[in-house]
Every structure is written in structure tokens, then in C-alpha cells.
Amino acid sequence: MVRDIVCGMGVEEDDPSTFVKSLEGKTYYFCSDQCMLPFMRAPDDYIKTKGKETEMVKDLVCGMEVDENNPPFTSVNKGKIYYFCSNSCKREFERNPKKYLK
Ligand SMILES: [Zn+2]
Ligand SMILES: [Zn+2]
């Protein structure tokens, strides 16, 4: 079972009715041509830049991983940027940065 990255539906890789498209050495599966066509038109919109292209940074307060390119909350301390998952983590950090900066 694989996921149609356009509609999110689960599709069977070996089902003859599944639409298959290879792109940059990767294979993508679609439930219908209605899903495959928009993907072929703008694959980047559907291929999430997960893995090495996305830098994950750690929220120092709760330890959660936060996407550096799209952080929910940031705080600057002594010229360095810190990333937080929520406003409460950010506030906790700003209240006592020494506790989190080693
Ligand atoms: Zn679909
Ligand atoms: Zn957090």
C-alpha cells in the first residue's frame, strides 16, 4: 500500500488501475489520472521537501523537532536564532534562556 500524494488516498502498487509516474528516480502512484495530471503539471507542489533538504532544529524547551525553514516561533538570543513549536515554549525560553543554553 502506497499513498497517492495528491489526494492522500491509499493505492495498491500492483493494482492495474493504479496510475504510475516515475520522476527523478522515484515512483509515484495515483488513484486516477485526475490526480496524476496535476502532479505532472507541478510535481514540486506535491513533493514535500522532507529529509535532507529540510533542516530540522530542536525546540530547546520541549525537545520537539521544528522545521527551520518554516518555524512556528523563533526567538533571538545574543545574535542566534532559536526555534520553538509554540508560543509557550518561546516564552519559557525567554524567561530563563540560561536554563536551556549550555
Ligand atoms: Zn488520488
Ligand atoms: Zn516546544
Coordinates of N, CA and C and ligand atoms in Angstrom, one line a residue:
M1 N 0.8 -1.2 0.0 CA 0.0 0.0 0.0 C 0.9 1.3 0.0
V2 N 0.6 2.1 -1.0 CA 1.3 3.4 -1.0 C 0.3 4.5 -1.0
R3 N 0.8 5.7 -0.8 CA -0.1 6.8 -0.8 C -0.1 7.7 -2.0
D4 N -1.2 8.0 -2.5 CA -1.4 8.9 -3.6 C -1.1 10.3 -3.0
I5 N 0.0 11.0 -3.4 CA 0.4 12.2 -2.7 C -0.5 13.4 -3.1
V6 N -1.4 13.2 -4.1 CA -2.2 14.3 -4.4 C -3.5 14.3 -3.6
C7 N -4.2 13.2 -3.5 CA -5.4 13.2 -2.7 C -5.2 12.5 -1.4
G8 N -4.1 11.8 -1.2 CA -3.8 11.2 0.1 C -4.4 9.8 0.3
M9 N -5.1 9.3 -0.8 CA -5.7 8.0 -0.7 C -4.6 6.9 -0.8
G10 N -4.9 5.8 -0.1 CA -4.0 4.7 -0.2 C -4.3 3.9 -1.5
V11 N -3.2 3.6 -2.3 CA -3.4 2.8 -3.5 C -2.5 1.6 -3.5
E12 N -2.9 0.6 -4.2 CA -2.1 -0.6 -4.3 C -1.1 -0.5 -5.5
E13 N 0.2 -0.7 -5.2 CA 1.3 -0.5 -6.2 C 1.0 -1.5 -7.4
D14 N 0.6 -2.7 -7.1 CA 0.4 -3.6 -8.2 C -1.0 -3.7 -8.8
D15 N -1.8 -2.8 -8.4 CA -3.2 -2.8 -9.0 C -3.1 -2.2 -10.4
P16 N -3.6 -2.9 -11.4 CA -3.5 -2.4 -12.7 C -4.3 -1.1 -13.0
S17 N -5.2 -0.8 -12.1 CA -5.9 0.5 -12.2 C -5.2 1.7 -11.6
T18 N -4.0 1.4 -10.9 CA -3.3 2.4 -10.3 C -2.4 3.2 -11.4
F19 N -2.4 4.4 -11.3 CA -1.6 5.2 -12.2 C -0.2 5.4 -11.7
V20 N 0.8 5.2 -12.5 CA 2.2 5.2 -12.0 C 3.0 6.3 -12.8
K21 N 3.8 7.0 -12.1 CA 4.6 8.0 -12.7 C 6.0 8.0 -12.1
S22 N 7.0 7.9 -12.9 CA 8.4 8.0 -12.4 C 8.9 9.4 -12.6
L23 N 9.6 9.9 -11.5 CA 10.1 11.2 -11.6 C 11.4 11.2 -10.8
E24 N 12.5 11.6 -11.4 CA 13.8 11.7 -10.8 C 14.2 10.5 -10.0
G25 N 13.9 9.3 -10.6 CA 14.3 8.1 -9.9 C 13.3 7.6 -8.9
K26 N 12.3 8.3 -8.6 CA 11.3 7.9 -7.7 C 10.0 7.6 -8.4
T27 N 9.2 6.7 -7.8 CA 8.0 6.3 -8.4 C 6.8 6.8 -7.6
Y28 N 5.9 7.4 -8.3 CA 4.7 7.9 -7.6 C 3.5 7.2 -8.1
Y29 N 2.5 7.0 -7.2 CA 1.3 6.2 -7.5 C 0.1 7.1 -7.3
F30 N -0.9 7.0 -8.2 CA -2.1 7.8 -8.2 C -3.3 6.9 -8.3
C31 N -4.4 7.3 -7.7 CA -5.6 6.6 -7.8 C -6.3 6.8 -9.1
S32 N -6.0 7.9 -9.8 CA -6.7 8.2 -11.1 C -5.9 9.2 -11.8
D33 N -6.2 9.4 -13.1 CA -5.5 10.4 -13.9 C -5.8 11.8 -13.4
Q34 N -6.9 11.9 -12.7 CA -7.3 13.2 -12.1 C -6.3 13.7 -11.1
C35 N -5.6 12.7 -10.5 CA -4.6 13.0 -9.5 C -3.2 13.1 -10.2
M36 N -3.0 12.2 -11.2 CA -1.7 12.2 -11.8 C -1.4 13.5 -12.6
L37 N -2.5 14.0 -13.3 CA -2.3 15.2 -14.1 C -1.8 16.4 -13.4
P38 N -2.5 16.8 -12.3 CA -2.0 18.0 -11.6 C -0.6 17.8 -11.0
F39 N -0.3 16.5 -10.7 CA 1.1 16.2 -10.2 C 2.1 16.4 -11.3
M40 N 1.8 15.9 -12.5 CA 2.7 16.1 -13.6 C 2.9 17.5 -14.0
R41 N 1.9 18.3 -13.8 CA 2.0 19.8 -14.1 C 2.9 20.5 -13.1
A42 N 2.7 20.2 -11.9 CA 3.5 20.9 -10.8 C 3.9 19.9 -9.7
P43 N 4.9 19.0 -10.0 CA 5.3 18.0 -9.0 C 5.8 18.6 -7.7
D44 N 6.5 19.7 -7.8 CA 7.1 20.3 -6.6 C 6.0 20.7 -5.6
D45 N 4.8 21.0 -6.1 CA 3.8 21.3 -5.2 C 3.4 20.2 -4.3
Y46 N 3.6 19.0 -4.8 CA 3.2 17.8 -4.1 C 4.3 17.1 -3.3
I47 N 5.5 17.2 -3.9 CA 6.7 16.5 -3.3 C 7.1 17.4 -2.1
K48 N 6.9 17.0 -1.0 CA 7.3 17.7 0.2 C 8.8 17.6 0.4
T49 N 9.5 18.7 0.6 CA 10.9 18.6 0.7 C 11.3 18.1 2.1
K50 N 11.0 16.8 2.3 CA 11.4 16.2 3.6 C 12.8 15.6 3.4
G51 N 13.4 15.3 4.6 CA 14.7 14.7 4.5 C 15.8 15.7 4.5
K52 N 16.8 15.5 3.6 CA 18.0 16.3 3.7 C 17.8 17.8 3.3
E53 N 16.7 18.0 2.5 CA 16.5 19.4 2.1 C 15.9 20.3 3.2
T54 N 15.2 19.6 4.1 CA 14.6 20.4 5.2 C 15.5 20.2 6.5
E55 N 15.9 21.3 7.0 CA 16.7 21.3 8.2 C 15.7 21.3 9.4
M56 N 15.8 20.3 10.2 CA 15.0 20.2 11.4 C 15.9 20.7 12.6
V57 N 15.3 21.5 13.4 CA 16.1 22.0 14.5 C 15.3 21.7 15.8
K58 N 15.9 21.6 16.9 CA 15.3 21.2 18.1 C 14.8 22.4 18.9
D59 N 13.5 22.3 19.3 CA 13.0 23.2 20.3 C 13.6 22.9 21.6
L60 N 14.4 23.9 22.1 CA 15.2 23.6 23.3 C 14.4 23.4 24.6
V61 N 13.1 23.8 24.5 CA 12.3 23.7 25.7 C 11.7 22.3 25.8
C62 N 11.0 21.9 24.8 CA 10.3 20.7 24.9 C 11.0 19.5 24.1
G63 N 12.0 19.9 23.3 CA 12.8 18.9 22.6 C 12.2 18.5 21.3
M64 N 11.1 19.0 20.9 CA 10.4 18.7 19.7 C 11.2 19.2 18.5
E65 N 11.1 18.5 17.3 CA 11.8 19.0 16.1 C 10.9 20.0 15.4
V66 N 11.5 21.1 15.0 CA 10.8 22.2 14.3 C 11.5 22.4 13.0
D67 N 10.7 22.6 12.0 CA 11.2 22.9 10.6 C 11.9 24.3 10.6
E68 N 13.2 24.3 10.3 CA 13.9 25.5 10.3 C 13.4 26.5 9.3
N69 N 13.0 26.0 8.1 CA 12.5 26.9 7.1 C 11.1 27.4 7.3
N70 N 10.4 26.8 8.2 CA 9.1 27.3 8.5 C 8.8 27.1 10.0
P71 N 9.6 27.8 10.8 CA 9.4 27.6 12.2 C 8.1 28.3 12.7
P72 N 7.4 27.7 13.6 CA 6.2 28.3 14.2 C 6.6 29.5 15.0
F73 N 7.6 29.4 15.9 CA 8.0 30.6 16.7 C 9.5 30.6 16.8
T74 N 10.1 31.8 16.8 CA 11.5 32.0 16.9 C 11.8 33.0 18.0
S75 N 13.0 32.9 18.5 CA 13.5 33.9 19.5 C 14.9 34.2 19.2
V76 N 15.4 35.4 19.3 CA 16.8 35.7 19.1 C 17.4 36.0 20.4
N77 N 18.5 35.3 20.6 CA 19.3 35.5 21.9 C 20.7 35.6 21.5
K78 N 21.3 36.7 21.9 CA 22.8 37.0 21.6 C 23.1 36.7 20.1
G79 N 22.3 37.2 19.2 CA 22.5 37.1 17.8 C 22.2 35.7 17.2
K80 N 21.8 34.8 18.0 CA 21.5 33.4 17.5 C 19.9 33.3 17.5
I81 N 19.5 32.5 16.5 CA 18.0 32.3 16.4 C 17.7 31.0 17.0
Y82 N 16.7 30.9 17.8 CA 16.2 29.7 18.4 C 14.8 29.5 17.9
Y83 N 14.4 28.2 17.8 CA 13.1 27.9 17.2 C 12.3 27.1 18.2
F84 N 11.0 27.4 18.2 CA 10.1 26.8 19.1 C 8.8 26.4 18.5
C85 N 8.2 25.3 19.0 CA 7.0 24.8 18.5 C 5.8 25.6 18.8
S86 N 5.9 26.3 19.9 CA 4.7 27.0 20.4 C 5.1 28.3 21.1
N87 N 4.2 29.2 21.3 CA 4.4 30.4 22.0 C 4.8 30.2 23.4
S88 N 4.3 29.2 24.0 CA 4.6 28.9 25.5 C 6.0 28.4 25.6
C89 N 6.5 27.6 24.6 CA 7.9 27.2 24.7 C 8.8 28.4 24.5
K90 N 8.4 29.3 23.6 CA 9.2 30.5 23.3 C 9.3 31.4 24.6
R91 N 8.1 31.6 25.2 CA 8.1 32.4 26.4 C 8.9 31.8 27.5
E92 N 8.8 30.5 27.7 CA 9.6 29.8 28.7 C 11.1 30.0 28.5
F93 N 11.5 29.9 27.2 CA 12.9 30.1 26.9 C 13.3 31.6 27.2
E94 N 12.5 32.5 26.8 CA 12.9 33.9 27.0 C 12.9 34.3 28.5
R95 N 12.1 33.6 29.3 CA 12.1 33.9 30.7 C 13.4 33.4 31.4
N96 N 13.9 32.3 30.9 CA 15.1 31.8 31.5 C 16.0 31.1 30.5
P97 N 16.6 31.9 29.6 CA 17.4 31.3 28.5 C 18.6 30.5 29.0
K98 N 19.2 30.9 30.1 CA 20.4 30.2 30.7 C 20.1 28.7 31.0
K99 N 18.9 28.5 31.4 CA 18.5 27.1 31.7 C 18.6 26.2 30.5
Y100 N 18.3 26.8 29.3 CA 18.3 26.0 28.1 C 19.5 26.1 27.3
L101 N 20.3 27.1 27.5 CA 21.6 27.3 26.7 C 22.7 26.8 27.6
K102 N 23.4 25.8 27.0 CA 24.5 25.2 27.8 C 25.8 25.9 27.4
Ligands
ZN1 ZN -5.9 10.4 -5.9
ZN2 ZN 8.1 23.2 22.2

